[in-house]
Coordinates of C-alpha atoms in Angstrom, one line a residue:
Chain A
M13 CA -0.3 0.0 0.0
N14 CA 1.3 3.6 -1.0
N15 CA 0.7 6.1 1.5
D16 CA 1.3 10.3 1.6
V17 CA 2.4 10.0 5.3
R18 CA 5.9 11.4 5.0
A19 CA 4.8 14.2 2.6
R20 CA 2.0 15.4 5.0
R21 CA 4.1 15.1 7.6
E22 CA 6.9 16.9 6.3
E23 CA 4.3 19.8 5.3
R24 CA 3.7 20.4 8.9
G25 CA 7.2 20.3 9.7
L26 CA 6.7 17.5 12.3
S27 CA 9.7 14.9 12.9
Q28 CA 8.8 11.1 12.6
A29 CA 8.9 11.1 16.6
G30 CA 6.7 13.9 16.8
L31 CA 4.0 12.1 14.7
A32 CA 4.4 8.8 16.5
E33 CA 3.8 10.9 19.8
A34 CA 0.4 12.3 18.2
V35 CA -0.8 8.9 17.4
G36 CA 0.4 7.0 20.1
V37 CA 3.0 4.5 18.1
T38 CA 6.9 4.1 18.2
R39 CA 8.9 6.3 15.6
Q40 CA 9.9 3.1 13.8
T41 CA 6.4 2.4 13.0
I42 CA 6.0 5.7 11.4
N43 CA 9.5 4.9 9.7
S44 CA 8.2 1.6 8.5
I45 CA 4.9 3.2 7.2
E46 CA 6.5 5.6 5.1
R47 CA 8.9 3.6 3.8
G48 CA 5.8 1.2 2.7
R49 CA 7.3 -1.6 4.8
Y50 CA 4.3 -2.0 7.2
D51 CA 0.5 -1.3 6.7
P52 CA -1.0 -0.1 9.7
S53 CA -4.1 -1.3 11.2
L54 CA -7.4 0.3 10.4
E55 CA -7.4 2.0 13.7
L56 CA -3.8 3.6 13.4
A57 CA -5.1 4.6 9.7
F58 CA -7.9 6.3 11.1
A59 CA -5.7 7.9 13.9
L60 CA -3.2 9.2 11.1
A61 CA -6.1 10.4 8.7
D62 CA -7.7 12.1 11.6
F63 CA -4.5 13.7 12.6
F64 CA -3.8 15.0 9.4
E65 CA -7.6 16.1 8.8
C66 CA -8.1 14.0 5.6
R67 CA -9.9 10.9 4.7
I68 CA -8.1 7.6 4.9
E69 CA -8.5 7.3 1.1
D70 CA -6.6 10.5 0.7
L71 CA -4.0 9.2 2.7
F72 CA -3.3 5.6 1.6
H73 CA -3.7 4.1 -1.8
P74 CA -3.4 0.9 -3.2
D75 CA -0.5 -0.3 -4.8
G76 CA 0.2 1.4 -8.3
D77 CA -2.1 4.3 -7.0
E78 CA -0.4 7.6 -6.5
Chain B
M28 CA 1.4 19.2 19.1
T29 CA 4.5 21.1 18.6
A30 CA 6.5 20.3 15.4
T31 CA 9.9 20.6 17.2
G32 CA 11.6 18.8 19.9
S33 CA 11.8 15.2 20.7
A34 CA 8.6 13.7 21.8
P35 CA 8.7 12.7 25.6
T36 CA 6.4 9.4 24.9
V37 CA 8.8 8.3 22.5
S38 CA 12.1 9.0 24.5
S39 CA 10.4 7.7 27.4
R40 CA 9.6 4.5 25.5
Q41 CA 13.1 4.0 24.3
R42 CA 14.5 4.4 27.9
Y43 CA 12.1 1.8 29.5
R44 CA 12.6 -0.5 26.6
R45 CA 16.3 -0.3 26.8
L46 CA 15.9 -1.0 30.8
L47 CA 13.6 -4.1 30.2
F48 CA 15.9 -5.6 27.5
G49 CA 19.0 -4.5 29.4
S50 CA 18.2 -5.9 32.7
I51 CA 17.4 -9.4 31.4
G52 CA 20.6 -9.2 29.2
V53 CA 22.9 -8.0 32.2
G54 CA 21.1 -10.7 34.5
V55 CA 21.8 -13.5 31.9
I56 CA 25.1 -12.5 31.2
A57 CA 26.0 -12.0 35.2
N58 CA 24.2 -15.5 35.4
V59 CA 26.6 -17.3 33.0
A60 CA 29.6 -15.3 34.5
L61 CA 28.8 -16.2 38.2
R62 CA 28.0 -19.7 37.3
I63 CA 31.5 -20.2 35.6
A64 CA 33.1 -18.6 38.4
S65 CA 31.2 -21.4 40.8
Y66 CA 28.9 -18.8 42.5
P67 CA 25.7 -20.7 41.7
I68 CA 23.5 -19.3 44.2
A69 CA 24.5 -15.5 43.3
A70 CA 24.2 -16.4 39.8
E71 CA 20.3 -17.3 40.3
A72 CA 19.9 -14.1 42.6
V73 CA 21.3 -11.4 40.0
Y74 CA 19.4 -13.6 37.3
W75 CA 16.1 -13.0 39.1
L76 CA 17.2 -9.2 40.0
G77 CA 17.2 -8.9 36.3
I78 CA 13.9 -10.5 35.4
V79 CA 12.4 -8.6 38.6
V80 CA 13.7 -5.3 37.0
A81 CA 12.3 -6.1 33.5
L82 CA 8.9 -6.9 34.8
A83 CA 8.9 -3.7 36.9
A84 CA 9.9 -1.6 34.0
W85 CA 7.4 -3.5 31.8
R86 CA 4.3 -3.1 34.6
F87 CA 5.1 0.5 35.8
S88 CA 6.4 2.3 32.7
P89 CA 4.3 5.3 32.3
V90 CA 4.2 4.6 28.4
T91 CA 3.1 1.8 26.2
L92 CA 6.2 0.0 25.4
F93 CA 5.3 -2.1 22.5
D94 CA 3.0 -0.9 19.5
E95 CA 1.2 -2.8 16.8
R96 CA 3.9 -3.1 14.5
D97 CA 6.0 -4.7 17.6
D98 CA 2.9 -7.1 17.6
A99 CA 3.0 -7.8 14.0
L100 CA 7.0 -8.5 14.2
E101 CA 6.1 -10.9 16.9
R102 CA 3.5 -12.6 15.0
R103 CA 5.6 -12.9 12.1
A104 CA 8.5 -14.4 13.9
S105 CA 6.3 -16.6 15.9
Q106 CA 5.1 -18.1 12.4
I107 CA 8.6 -18.5 11.2
T108 CA 9.6 -20.3 14.6
L109 CA 6.6 -22.4 14.4
V110 CA 7.7 -23.6 10.7
V111 CA 11.0 -24.1 11.7
M112 CA 9.9 -26.2 14.7
A113 CA 7.4 -28.2 12.5
V114 CA 10.3 -29.0 10.1
V115 CA 12.9 -30.0 12.3
L116 CA 10.0 -32.0 14.3
V117 CA 9.0 -34.1 11.2
L118 CA 12.0 -34.5 9.9
G119 CA 14.0 -35.2 13.3
A120 CA 11.2 -37.6 14.7
S121 CA 11.2 -39.6 11.6
G122 CA 14.9 -39.6 10.9
S123 CA 15.7 -40.6 14.3
R124 CA 13.2 -43.6 14.3
T125 CA 14.3 -44.7 10.8
L126 CA 18.0 -44.6 11.8
A127 CA 17.2 -46.5 14.9
A128 CA 15.3 -49.0 13.1
L129 CA 18.1 -49.6 10.5
G130 CA 20.6 -49.8 13.5
V131 CA 22.5 -46.9 12.1
Y132 CA 22.1 -44.6 15.0
E133 CA 20.3 -44.8 18.5
G134 CA 19.2 -41.1 19.4
S135 CA 20.7 -40.0 22.5
P136 CA 18.7 -39.0 25.5
F137 CA 19.7 -35.6 24.7
V138 CA 18.1 -35.9 21.0
A139 CA 15.0 -37.5 22.4
G140 CA 14.4 -34.8 25.1
A141 CA 14.9 -32.1 22.4
L142 CA 12.2 -33.8 20.2
Y143 CA 9.7 -34.5 23.1
G144 CA 10.3 -30.5 24.0
Y145 CA 9.1 -29.7 20.4
V146 CA 6.1 -32.0 20.7
A147 CA 5.1 -30.3 23.9
M148 CA 5.6 -26.8 22.4
A149 CA 3.3 -27.8 19.4
V150 CA 0.7 -29.2 21.9
V151 CA 0.8 -26.1 23.9
F152 CA 0.4 -24.0 20.6
A153 CA -2.7 -26.1 20.0
L154 CA -4.3 -25.2 23.1
A155 CA -3.3 -21.8 23.0
L156 CA -4.8 -21.6 19.3
A157 CA -8.1 -23.3 20.5
W158 CA -8.1 -20.8 23.5
T159 CA -7.6 -17.7 21.5
A160 CA -10.2 -18.9 19.0
R161 CA -12.8 -19.2 21.4
G162 CA -15.6 -16.5 20.8
R163 CA -13.9 -15.1 17.9

């Protein structure tokens, strides 16, 4: 699954640790999500979308989609 | 939410995780060293001290030490371990029986004990699976 987490995080000038703190996970988890090495649970995906004030489908895309 | 500075939860999590794993590591290493130095009672005492500190770090940490990615990694590692265990058990049990029947090699009590240990692990896994599957 592709995602725009890194772009949106950087837009806000947040560190990975800062985003991790905001959504209650480890920095390594945010790093893995951004690198596409870990697909978050629905709960975490909702938390991230909520934090970035967008819809999940605006943040996460199936492989192949931009 | 601030954009700068280190997040307190993240740094606390790292600190407590270091304490948890570090105390176990130090306890085990000290245990081995003291046993080699012929202080068996002190070895067990320091081992248990490490375990107690690790449990305390886990229990009293003000932050959640492990998140869903940790759980996913653990699940994946457990699956790999089970596959390895199953392959070793199937091949090892059959192989040792065959070799014994052919009179080539009689398995030592150590090998038999290891294989029975694997069987016990498989039984525990089956019971745990049945228990966790209840109501799901």
